[in-house]
mmCIF file of N, CA and C and ligand atoms in Angstrom:
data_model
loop_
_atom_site.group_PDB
_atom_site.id
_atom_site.type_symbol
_atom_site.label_atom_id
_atom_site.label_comp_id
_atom_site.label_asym_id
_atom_site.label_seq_id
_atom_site.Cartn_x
_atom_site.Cartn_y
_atom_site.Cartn_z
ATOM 1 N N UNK A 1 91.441 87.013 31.817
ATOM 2 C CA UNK A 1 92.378 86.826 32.923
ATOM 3 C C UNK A 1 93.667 86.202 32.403
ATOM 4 N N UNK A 2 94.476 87.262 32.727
ATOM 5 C CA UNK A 2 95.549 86.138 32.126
ATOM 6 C C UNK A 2 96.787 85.455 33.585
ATOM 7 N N UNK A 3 97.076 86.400 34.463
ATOM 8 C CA UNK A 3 98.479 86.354 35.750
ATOM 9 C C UNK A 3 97.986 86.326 36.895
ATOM 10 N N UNK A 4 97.037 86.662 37.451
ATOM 11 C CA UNK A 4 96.390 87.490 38.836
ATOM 12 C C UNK A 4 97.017 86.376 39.949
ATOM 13 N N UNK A 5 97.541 87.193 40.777
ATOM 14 C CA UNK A 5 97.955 86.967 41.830
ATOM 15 C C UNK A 5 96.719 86.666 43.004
ATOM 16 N N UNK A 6 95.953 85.768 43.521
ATOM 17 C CA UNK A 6 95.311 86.430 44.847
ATOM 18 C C UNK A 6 95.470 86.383 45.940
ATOM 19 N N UNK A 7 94.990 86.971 46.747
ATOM 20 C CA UNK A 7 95.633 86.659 48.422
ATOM 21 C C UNK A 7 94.561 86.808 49.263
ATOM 22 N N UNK A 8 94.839 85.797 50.242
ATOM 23 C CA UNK A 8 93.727 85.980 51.370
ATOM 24 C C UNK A 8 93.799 86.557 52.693
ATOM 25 N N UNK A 9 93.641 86.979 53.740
ATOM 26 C CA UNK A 9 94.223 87.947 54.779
ATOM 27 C C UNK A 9 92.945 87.711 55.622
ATOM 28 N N UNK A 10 92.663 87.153 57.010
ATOM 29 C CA UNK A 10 91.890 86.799 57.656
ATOM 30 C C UNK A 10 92.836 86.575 59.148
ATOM 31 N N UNK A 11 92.195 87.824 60.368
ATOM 32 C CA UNK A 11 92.790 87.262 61.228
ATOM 33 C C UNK A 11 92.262 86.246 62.191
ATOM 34 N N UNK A 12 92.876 84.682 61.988
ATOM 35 C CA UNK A 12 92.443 83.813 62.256
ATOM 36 C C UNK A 12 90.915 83.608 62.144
ATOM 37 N N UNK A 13 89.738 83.573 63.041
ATOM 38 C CA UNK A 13 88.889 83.019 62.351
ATOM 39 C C UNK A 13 87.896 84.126 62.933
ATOM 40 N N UNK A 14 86.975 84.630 62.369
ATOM 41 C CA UNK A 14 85.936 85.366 61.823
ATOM 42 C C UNK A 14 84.688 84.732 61.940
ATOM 43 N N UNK A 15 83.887 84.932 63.421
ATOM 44 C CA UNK A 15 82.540 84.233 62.579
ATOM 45 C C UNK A 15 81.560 85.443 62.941
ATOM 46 N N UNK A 16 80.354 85.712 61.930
ATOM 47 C CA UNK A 16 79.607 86.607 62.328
ATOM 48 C C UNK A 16 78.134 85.506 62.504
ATOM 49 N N UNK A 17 77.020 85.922 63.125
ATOM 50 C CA UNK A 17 75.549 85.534 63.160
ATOM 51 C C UNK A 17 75.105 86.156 61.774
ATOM 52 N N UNK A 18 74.273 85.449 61.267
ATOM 53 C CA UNK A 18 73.578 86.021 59.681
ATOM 54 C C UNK A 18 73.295 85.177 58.686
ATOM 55 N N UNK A 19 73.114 85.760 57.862
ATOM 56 C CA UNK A 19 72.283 84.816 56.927
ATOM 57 C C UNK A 19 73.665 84.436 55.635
ATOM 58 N N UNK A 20 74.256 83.389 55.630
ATOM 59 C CA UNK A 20 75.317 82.535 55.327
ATOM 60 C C UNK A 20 75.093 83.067 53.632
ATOM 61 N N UNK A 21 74.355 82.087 53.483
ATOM 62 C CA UNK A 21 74.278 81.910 52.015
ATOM 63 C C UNK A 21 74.167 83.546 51.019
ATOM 64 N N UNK A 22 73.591 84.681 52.054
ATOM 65 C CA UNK A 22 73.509 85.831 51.398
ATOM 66 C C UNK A 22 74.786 86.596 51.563
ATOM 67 N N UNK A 23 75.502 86.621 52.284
ATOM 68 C CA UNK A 23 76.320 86.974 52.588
ATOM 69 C C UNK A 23 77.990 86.414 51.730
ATOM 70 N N UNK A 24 77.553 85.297 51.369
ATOM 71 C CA UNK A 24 78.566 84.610 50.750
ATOM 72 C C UNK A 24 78.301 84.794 49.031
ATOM 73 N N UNK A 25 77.305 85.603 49.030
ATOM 74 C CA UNK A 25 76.108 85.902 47.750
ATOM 75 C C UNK A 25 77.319 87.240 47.407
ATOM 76 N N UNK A 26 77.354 88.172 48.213
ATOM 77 C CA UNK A 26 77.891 89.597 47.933
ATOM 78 C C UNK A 26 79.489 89.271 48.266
ATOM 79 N N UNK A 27 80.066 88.545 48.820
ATOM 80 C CA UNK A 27 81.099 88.140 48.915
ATOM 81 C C UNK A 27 81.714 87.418 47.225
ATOM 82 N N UNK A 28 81.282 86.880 46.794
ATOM 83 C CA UNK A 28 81.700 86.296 45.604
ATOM 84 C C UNK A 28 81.409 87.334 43.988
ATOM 85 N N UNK A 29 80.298 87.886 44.428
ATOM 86 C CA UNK A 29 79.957 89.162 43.309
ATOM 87 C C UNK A 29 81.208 89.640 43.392
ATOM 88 N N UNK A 30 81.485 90.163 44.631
ATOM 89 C CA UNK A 30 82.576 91.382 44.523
ATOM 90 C C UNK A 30 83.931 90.541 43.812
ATOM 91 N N UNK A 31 84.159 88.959 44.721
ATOM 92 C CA UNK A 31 85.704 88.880 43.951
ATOM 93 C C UNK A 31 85.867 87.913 42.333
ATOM 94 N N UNK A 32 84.049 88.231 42.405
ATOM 95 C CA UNK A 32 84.121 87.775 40.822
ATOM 96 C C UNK A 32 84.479 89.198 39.994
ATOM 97 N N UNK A 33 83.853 89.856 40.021
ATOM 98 C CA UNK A 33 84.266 91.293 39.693
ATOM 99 C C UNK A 33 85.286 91.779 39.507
ATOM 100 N N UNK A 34 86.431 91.490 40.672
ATOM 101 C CA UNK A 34 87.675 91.866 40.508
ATOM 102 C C UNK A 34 88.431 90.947 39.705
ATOM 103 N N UNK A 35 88.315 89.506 39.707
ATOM 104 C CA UNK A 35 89.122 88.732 39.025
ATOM 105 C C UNK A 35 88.880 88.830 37.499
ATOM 106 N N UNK A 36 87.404 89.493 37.214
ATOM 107 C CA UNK A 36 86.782 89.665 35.621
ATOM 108 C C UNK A 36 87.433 90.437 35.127
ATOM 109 N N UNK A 37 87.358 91.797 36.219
ATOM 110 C CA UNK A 37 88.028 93.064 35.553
ATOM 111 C C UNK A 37 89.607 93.404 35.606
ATOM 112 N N UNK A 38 89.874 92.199 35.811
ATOM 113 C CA UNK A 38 91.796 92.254 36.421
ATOM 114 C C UNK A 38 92.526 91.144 35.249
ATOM 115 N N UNK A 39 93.277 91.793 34.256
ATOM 116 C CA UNK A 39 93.582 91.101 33.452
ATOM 117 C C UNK A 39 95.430 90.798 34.454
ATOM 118 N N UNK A 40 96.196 91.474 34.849
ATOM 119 C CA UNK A 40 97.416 91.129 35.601
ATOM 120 C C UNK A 40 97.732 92.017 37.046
ATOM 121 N N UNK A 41 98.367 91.484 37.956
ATOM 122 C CA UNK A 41 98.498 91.764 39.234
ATOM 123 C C UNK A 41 97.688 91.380 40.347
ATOM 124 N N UNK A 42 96.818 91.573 40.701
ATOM 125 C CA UNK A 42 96.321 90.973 42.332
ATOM 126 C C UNK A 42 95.291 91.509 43.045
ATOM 127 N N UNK A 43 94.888 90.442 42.912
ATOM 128 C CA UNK A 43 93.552 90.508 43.726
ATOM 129 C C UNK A 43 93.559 89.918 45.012
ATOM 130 N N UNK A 44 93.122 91.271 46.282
ATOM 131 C CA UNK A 44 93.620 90.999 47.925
ATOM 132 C C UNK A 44 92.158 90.847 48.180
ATOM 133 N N UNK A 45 91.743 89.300 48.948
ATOM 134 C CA UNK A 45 90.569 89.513 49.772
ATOM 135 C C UNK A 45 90.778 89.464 51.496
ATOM 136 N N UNK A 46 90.386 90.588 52.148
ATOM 137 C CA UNK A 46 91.065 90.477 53.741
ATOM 138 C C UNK A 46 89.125 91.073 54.240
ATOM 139 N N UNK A 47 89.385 90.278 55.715
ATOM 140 C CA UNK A 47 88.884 90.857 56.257
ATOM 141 C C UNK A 47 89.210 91.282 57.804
ATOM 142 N N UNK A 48 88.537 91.837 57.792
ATOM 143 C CA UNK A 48 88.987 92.476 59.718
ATOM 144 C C UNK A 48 87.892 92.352 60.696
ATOM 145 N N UNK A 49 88.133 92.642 61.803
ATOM 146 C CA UNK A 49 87.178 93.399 62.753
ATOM 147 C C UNK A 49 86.495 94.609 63.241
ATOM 148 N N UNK A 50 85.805 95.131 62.860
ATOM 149 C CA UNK A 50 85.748 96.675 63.500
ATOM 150 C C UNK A 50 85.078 96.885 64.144
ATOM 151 N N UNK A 51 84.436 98.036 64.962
ATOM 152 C CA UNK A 51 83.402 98.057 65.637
ATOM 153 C C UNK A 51 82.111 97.735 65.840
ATOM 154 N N UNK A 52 81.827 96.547 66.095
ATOM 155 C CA UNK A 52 80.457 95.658 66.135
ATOM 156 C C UNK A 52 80.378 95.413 64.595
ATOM 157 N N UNK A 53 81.402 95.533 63.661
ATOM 158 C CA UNK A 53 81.158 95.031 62.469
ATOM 159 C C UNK A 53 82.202 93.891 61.592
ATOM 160 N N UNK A 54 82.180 93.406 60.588
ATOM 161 C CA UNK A 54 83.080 92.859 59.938
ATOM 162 C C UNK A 54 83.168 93.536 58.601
ATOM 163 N N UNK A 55 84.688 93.546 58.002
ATOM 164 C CA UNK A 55 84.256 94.074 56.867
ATOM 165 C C UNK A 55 85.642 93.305 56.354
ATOM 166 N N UNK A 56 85.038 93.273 54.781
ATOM 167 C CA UNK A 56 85.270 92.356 53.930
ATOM 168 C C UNK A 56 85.691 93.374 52.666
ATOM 169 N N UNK A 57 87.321 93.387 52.758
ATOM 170 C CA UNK A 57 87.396 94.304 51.351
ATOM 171 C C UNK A 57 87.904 93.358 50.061
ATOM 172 N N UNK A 58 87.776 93.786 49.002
ATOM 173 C CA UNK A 58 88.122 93.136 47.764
ATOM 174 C C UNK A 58 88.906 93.767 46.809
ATOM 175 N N UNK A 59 90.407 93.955 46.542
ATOM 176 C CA UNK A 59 91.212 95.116 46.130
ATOM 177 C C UNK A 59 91.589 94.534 44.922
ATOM 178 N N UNK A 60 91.868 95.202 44.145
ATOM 179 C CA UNK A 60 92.181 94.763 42.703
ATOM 180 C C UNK A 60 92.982 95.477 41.954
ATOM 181 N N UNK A 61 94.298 95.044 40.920
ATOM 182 C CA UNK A 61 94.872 96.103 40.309
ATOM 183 C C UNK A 61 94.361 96.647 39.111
ATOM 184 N N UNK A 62 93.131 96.197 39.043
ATOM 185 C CA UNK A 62 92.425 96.007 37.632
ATOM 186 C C UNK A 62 92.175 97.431 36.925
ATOM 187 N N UNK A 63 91.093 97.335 35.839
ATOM 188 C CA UNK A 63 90.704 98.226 34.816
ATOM 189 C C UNK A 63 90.623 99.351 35.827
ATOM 190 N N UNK A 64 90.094 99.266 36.643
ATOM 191 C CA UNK A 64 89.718 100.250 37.316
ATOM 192 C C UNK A 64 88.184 101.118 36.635
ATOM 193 N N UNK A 65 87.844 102.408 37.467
ATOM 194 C CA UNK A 65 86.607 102.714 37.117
ATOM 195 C C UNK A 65 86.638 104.673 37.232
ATOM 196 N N UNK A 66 86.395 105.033 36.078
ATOM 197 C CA UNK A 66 86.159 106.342 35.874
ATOM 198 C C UNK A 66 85.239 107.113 36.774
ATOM 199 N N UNK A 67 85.793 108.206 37.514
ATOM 200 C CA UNK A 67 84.865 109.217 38.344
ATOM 201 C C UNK A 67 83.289 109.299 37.934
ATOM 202 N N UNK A 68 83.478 109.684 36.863
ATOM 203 C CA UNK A 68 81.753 109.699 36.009
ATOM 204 C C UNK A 68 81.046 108.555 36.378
ATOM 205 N N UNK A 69 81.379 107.341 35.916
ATOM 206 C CA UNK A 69 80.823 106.220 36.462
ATOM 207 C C UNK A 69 80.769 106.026 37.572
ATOM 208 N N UNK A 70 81.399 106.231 38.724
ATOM 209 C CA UNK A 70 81.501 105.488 39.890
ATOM 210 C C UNK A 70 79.802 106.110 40.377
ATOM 211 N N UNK A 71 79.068 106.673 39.849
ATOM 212 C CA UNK A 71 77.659 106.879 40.125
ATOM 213 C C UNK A 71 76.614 105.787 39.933
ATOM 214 N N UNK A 72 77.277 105.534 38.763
ATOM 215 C CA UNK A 72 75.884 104.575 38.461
ATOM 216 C C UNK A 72 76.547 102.999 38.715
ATOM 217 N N UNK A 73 77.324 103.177 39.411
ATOM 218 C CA UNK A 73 78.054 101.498 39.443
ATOM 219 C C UNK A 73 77.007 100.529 40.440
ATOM 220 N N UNK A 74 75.864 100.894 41.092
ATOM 221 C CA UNK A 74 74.966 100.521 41.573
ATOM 222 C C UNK A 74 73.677 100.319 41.449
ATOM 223 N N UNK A 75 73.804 100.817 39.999
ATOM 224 C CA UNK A 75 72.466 100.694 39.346
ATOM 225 C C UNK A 75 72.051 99.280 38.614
ATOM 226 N N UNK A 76 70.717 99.100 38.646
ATOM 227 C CA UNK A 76 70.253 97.555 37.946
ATOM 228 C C UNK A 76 70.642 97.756 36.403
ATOM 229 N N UNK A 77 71.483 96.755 36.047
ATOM 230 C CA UNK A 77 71.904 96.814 34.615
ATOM 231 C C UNK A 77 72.865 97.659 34.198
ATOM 232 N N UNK A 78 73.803 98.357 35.304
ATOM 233 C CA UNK A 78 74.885 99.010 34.950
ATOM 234 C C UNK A 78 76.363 98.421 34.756
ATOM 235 N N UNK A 79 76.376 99.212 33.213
ATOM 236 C CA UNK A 79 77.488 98.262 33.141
ATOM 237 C C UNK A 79 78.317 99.212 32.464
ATOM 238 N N UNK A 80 79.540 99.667 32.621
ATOM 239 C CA UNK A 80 80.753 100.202 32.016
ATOM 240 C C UNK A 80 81.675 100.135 30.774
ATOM 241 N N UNK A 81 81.162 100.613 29.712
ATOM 242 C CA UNK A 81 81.600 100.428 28.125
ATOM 243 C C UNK A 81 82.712 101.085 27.606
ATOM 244 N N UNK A 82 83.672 101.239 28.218
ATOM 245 C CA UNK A 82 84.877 101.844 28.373
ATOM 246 C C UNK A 82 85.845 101.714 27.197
ATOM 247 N N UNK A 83 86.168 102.682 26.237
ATOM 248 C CA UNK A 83 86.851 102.518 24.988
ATOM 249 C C UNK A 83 88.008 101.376 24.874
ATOM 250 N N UNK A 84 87.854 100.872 24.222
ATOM 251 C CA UNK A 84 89.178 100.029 23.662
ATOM 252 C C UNK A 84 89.295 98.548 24.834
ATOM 253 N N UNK A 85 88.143 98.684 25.932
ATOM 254 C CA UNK A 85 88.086 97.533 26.926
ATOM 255 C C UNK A 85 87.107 96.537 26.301
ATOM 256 N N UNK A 86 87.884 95.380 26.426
ATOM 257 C CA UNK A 86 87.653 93.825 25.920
ATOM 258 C C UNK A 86 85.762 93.705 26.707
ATOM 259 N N UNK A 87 85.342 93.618 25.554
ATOM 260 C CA UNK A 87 83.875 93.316 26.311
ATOM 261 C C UNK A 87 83.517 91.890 27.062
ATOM 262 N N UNK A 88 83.192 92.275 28.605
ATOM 263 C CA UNK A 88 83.296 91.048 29.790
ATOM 264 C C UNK A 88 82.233 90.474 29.667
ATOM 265 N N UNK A 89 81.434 89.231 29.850
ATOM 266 C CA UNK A 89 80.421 88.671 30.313
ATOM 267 C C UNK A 89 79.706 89.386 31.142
ATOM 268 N N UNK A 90 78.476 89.559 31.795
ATOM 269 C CA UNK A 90 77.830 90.048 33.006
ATOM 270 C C UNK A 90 76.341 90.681 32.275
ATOM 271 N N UNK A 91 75.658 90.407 33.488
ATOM 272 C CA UNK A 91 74.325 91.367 33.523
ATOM 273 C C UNK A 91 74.002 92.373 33.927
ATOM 274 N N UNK A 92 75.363 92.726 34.768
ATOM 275 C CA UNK A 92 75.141 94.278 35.469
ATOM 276 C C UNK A 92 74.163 94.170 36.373
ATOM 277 N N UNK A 93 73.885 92.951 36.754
ATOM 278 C CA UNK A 93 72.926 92.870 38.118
ATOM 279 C C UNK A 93 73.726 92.676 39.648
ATOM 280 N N UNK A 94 75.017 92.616 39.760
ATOM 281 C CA UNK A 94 75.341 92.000 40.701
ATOM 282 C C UNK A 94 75.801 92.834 41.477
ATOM 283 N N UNK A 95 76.449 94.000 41.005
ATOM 284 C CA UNK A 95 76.518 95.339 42.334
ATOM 285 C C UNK A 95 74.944 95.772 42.994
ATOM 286 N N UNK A 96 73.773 95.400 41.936
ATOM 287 C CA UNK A 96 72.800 96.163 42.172
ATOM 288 C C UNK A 96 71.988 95.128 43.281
ATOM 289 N N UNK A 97 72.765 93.883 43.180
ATOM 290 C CA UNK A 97 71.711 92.748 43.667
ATOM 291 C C UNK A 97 73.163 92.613 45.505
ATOM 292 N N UNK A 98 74.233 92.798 44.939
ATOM 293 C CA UNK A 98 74.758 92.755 46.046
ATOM 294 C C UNK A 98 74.700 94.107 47.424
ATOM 295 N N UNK A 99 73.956 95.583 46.658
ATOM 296 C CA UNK A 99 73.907 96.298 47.535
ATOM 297 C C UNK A 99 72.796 95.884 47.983
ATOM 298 N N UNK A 100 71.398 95.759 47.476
ATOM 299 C CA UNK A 100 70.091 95.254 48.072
ATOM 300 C C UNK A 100 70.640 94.550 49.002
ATOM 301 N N UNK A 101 71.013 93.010 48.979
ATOM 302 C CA UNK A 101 71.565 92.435 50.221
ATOM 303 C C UNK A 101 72.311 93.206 51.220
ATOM 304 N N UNK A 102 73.524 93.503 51.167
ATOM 305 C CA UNK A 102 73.955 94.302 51.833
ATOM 306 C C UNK A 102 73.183 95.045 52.773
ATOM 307 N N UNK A 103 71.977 95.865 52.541
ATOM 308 C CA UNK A 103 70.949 96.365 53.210
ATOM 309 C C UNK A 103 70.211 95.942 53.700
ATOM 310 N N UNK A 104 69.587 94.560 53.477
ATOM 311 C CA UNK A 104 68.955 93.788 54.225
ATOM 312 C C UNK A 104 69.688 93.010 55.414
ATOM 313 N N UNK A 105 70.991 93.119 55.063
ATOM 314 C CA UNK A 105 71.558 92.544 56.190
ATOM 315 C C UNK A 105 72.140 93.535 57.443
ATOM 316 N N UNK A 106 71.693 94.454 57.465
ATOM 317 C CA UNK A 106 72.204 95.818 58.150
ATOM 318 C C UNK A 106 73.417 95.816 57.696
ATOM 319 N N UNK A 107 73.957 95.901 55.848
ATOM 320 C CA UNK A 107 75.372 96.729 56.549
ATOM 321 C C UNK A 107 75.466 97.411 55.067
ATOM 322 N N UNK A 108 76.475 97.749 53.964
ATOM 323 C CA UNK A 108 76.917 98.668 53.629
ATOM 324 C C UNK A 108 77.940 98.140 52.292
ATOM 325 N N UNK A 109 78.000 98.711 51.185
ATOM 326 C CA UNK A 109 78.899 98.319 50.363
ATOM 327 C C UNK A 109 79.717 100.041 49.887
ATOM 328 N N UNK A 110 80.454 100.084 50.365
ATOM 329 C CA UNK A 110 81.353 101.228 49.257
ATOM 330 C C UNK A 110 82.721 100.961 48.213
ATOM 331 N N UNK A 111 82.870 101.575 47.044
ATOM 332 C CA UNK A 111 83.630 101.861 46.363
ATOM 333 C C UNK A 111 84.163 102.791 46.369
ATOM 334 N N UNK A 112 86.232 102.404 45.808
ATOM 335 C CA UNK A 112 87.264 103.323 45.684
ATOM 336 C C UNK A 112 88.018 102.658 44.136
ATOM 337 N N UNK A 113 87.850 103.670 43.748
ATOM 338 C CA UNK A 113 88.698 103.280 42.309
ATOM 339 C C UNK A 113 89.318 104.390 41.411
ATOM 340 N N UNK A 114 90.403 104.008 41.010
ATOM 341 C CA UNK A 114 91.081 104.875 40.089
ATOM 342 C C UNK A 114 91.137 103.878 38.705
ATOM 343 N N UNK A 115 90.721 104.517 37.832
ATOM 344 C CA UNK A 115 90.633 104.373 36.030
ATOM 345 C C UNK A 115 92.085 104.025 35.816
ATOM 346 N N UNK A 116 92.149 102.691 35.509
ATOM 347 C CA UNK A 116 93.287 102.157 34.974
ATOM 348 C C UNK A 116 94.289 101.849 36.077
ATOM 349 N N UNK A 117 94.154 102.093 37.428
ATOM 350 C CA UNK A 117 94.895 101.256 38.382
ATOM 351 C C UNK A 117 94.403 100.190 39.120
ATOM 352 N N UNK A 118 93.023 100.252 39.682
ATOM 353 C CA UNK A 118 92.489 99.420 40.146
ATOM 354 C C UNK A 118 91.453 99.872 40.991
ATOM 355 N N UNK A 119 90.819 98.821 41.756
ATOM 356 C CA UNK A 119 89.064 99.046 42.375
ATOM 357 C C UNK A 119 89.418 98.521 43.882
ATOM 358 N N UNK A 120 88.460 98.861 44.967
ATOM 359 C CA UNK A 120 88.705 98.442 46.257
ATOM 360 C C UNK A 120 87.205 98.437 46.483
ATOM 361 N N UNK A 121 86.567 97.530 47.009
ATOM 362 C CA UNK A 121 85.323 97.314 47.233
ATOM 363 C C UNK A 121 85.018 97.044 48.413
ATOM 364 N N UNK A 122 84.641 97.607 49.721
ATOM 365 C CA UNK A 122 84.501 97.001 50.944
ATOM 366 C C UNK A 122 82.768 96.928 51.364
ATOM 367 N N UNK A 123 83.105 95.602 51.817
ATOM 368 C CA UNK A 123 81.376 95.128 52.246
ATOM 369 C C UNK A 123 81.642 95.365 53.967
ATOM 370 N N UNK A 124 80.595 95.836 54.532
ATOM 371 C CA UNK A 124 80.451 95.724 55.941
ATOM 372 C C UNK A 124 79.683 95.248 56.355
ATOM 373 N N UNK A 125 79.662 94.693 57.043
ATOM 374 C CA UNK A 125 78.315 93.770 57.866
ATOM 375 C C UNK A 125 78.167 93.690 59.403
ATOM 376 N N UNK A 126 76.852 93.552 60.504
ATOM 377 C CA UNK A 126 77.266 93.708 61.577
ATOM 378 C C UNK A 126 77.193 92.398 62.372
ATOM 379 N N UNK A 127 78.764 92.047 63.003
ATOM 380 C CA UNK A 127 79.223 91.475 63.959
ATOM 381 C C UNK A 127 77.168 90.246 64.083
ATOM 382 N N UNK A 128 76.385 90.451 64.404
ATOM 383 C CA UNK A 128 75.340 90.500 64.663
ATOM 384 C C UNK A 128 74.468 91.051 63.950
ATOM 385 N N UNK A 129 73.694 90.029 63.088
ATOM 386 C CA UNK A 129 72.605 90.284 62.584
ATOM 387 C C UNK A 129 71.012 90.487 63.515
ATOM 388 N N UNK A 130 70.615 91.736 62.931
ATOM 389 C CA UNK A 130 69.651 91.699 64.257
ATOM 390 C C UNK A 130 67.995 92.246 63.112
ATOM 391 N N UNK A 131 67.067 91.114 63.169
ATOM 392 C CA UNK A 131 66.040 91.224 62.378
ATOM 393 C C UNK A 131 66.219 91.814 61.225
ATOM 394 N N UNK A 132 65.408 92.183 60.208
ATOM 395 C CA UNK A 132 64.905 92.591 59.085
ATOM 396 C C UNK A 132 64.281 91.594 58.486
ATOM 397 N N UNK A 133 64.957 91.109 57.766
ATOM 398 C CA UNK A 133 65.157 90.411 56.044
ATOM 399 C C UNK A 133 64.210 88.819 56.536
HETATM 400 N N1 LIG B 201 86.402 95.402 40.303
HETATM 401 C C1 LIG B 201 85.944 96.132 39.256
HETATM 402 N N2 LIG B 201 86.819 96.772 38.422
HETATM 403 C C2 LIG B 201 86.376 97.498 37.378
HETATM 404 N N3 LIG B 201 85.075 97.667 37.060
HETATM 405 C C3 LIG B 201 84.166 97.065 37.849
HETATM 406 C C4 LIG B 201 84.542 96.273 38.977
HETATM 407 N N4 LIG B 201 83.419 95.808 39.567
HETATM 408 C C5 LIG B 201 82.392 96.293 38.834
HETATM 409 N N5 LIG B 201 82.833 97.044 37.798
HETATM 410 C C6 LIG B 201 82.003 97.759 36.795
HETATM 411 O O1 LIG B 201 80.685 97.854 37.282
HETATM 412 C C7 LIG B 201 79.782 97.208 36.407
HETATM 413 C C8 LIG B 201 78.660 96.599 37.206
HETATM 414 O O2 LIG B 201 79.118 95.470 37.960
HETATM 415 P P1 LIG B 201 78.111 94.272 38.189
HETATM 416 O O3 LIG B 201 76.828 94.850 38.682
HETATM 417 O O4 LIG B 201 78.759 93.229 39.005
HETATM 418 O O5 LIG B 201 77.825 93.776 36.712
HETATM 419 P P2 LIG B 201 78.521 92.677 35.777
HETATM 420 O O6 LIG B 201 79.604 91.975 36.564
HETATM 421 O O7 LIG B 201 77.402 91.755 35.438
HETATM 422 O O8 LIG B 201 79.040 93.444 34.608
HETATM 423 C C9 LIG B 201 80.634 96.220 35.615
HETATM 424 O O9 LIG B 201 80.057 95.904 34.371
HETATM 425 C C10 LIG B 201 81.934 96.998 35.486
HETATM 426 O O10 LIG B 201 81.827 97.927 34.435
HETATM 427 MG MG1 LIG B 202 79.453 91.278 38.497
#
């Protein structure tokens, strides 16, 4: 890391029902992720409201992530060895451990990324947690 800009974007205050500590579990994966893989420019964490849901995106100008890969970016122990990129710390458990959650909490993780511009990661969750986990 060397410049990163970050920003926070929350309109006013946000509370959902759910399980705190897991939720704040996949919340920090993701903007550890971006701040790992973001050597300059900015990292945006916003969230919104949407329909009976909240969602929580994590944007980054970073390394970004190759089409080929964006398959296995959810797999246990996947990790991205990308020519001439500075090798990062990690176990490659934390997309795989943050989608599990994600699912237990009824909601959803997707990825958008372009190779060498940057990654957008949005978590969704619902407004209302209602059984499972
Ligand atoms: N914001 C991001 N920008 C670029 N690559 C990413 C980003 N987030 C995840 N990745 C890629 O996906 C892999 C898996 O992420 P993760 O499961 O969190 O593992 P770890 O952080 O331990 O490497 C990372 O090793 C990296 O190659
Ligand atoms: Mg990680």
């Amino acid at each position: 890391m060397e410049d990163i800009r970050l920003s926070l974007e929350t309109p006013g205050r946000l509370s959902i029902r759910g399980d705190e500590w897991r939720t704040k579990q996949v919340i920090m994966n993701l903007v550890g992720n971006a701040v790992k893989f973001t050597d300059s420019g900015k990292v945006e964490i916003k969230a919104a409201r949407g329909d009976g849901v909240v969602e929580v995106s994590v944007r980054d100008t970073g390394i970004g992530i190759a089409r080929e890969d964006m398959k296995a970016l959810f797999n246990a122990f996947g990790r991205i060895r990308a020519k001439g990129m500075p090798i990062k710390e990690g176990t490659g458990l934390g997309l795989y451990l943050s989608q599990k959650i994600a699912d237990l909490l009824g909601g959803s993780i997707r990825a958008e990324s372009v190779l060498g511009k940057g990654s957008e990661f949005t978590f969704t969750l619902p407004l209302e947690y209602k059984g499972g986990a």
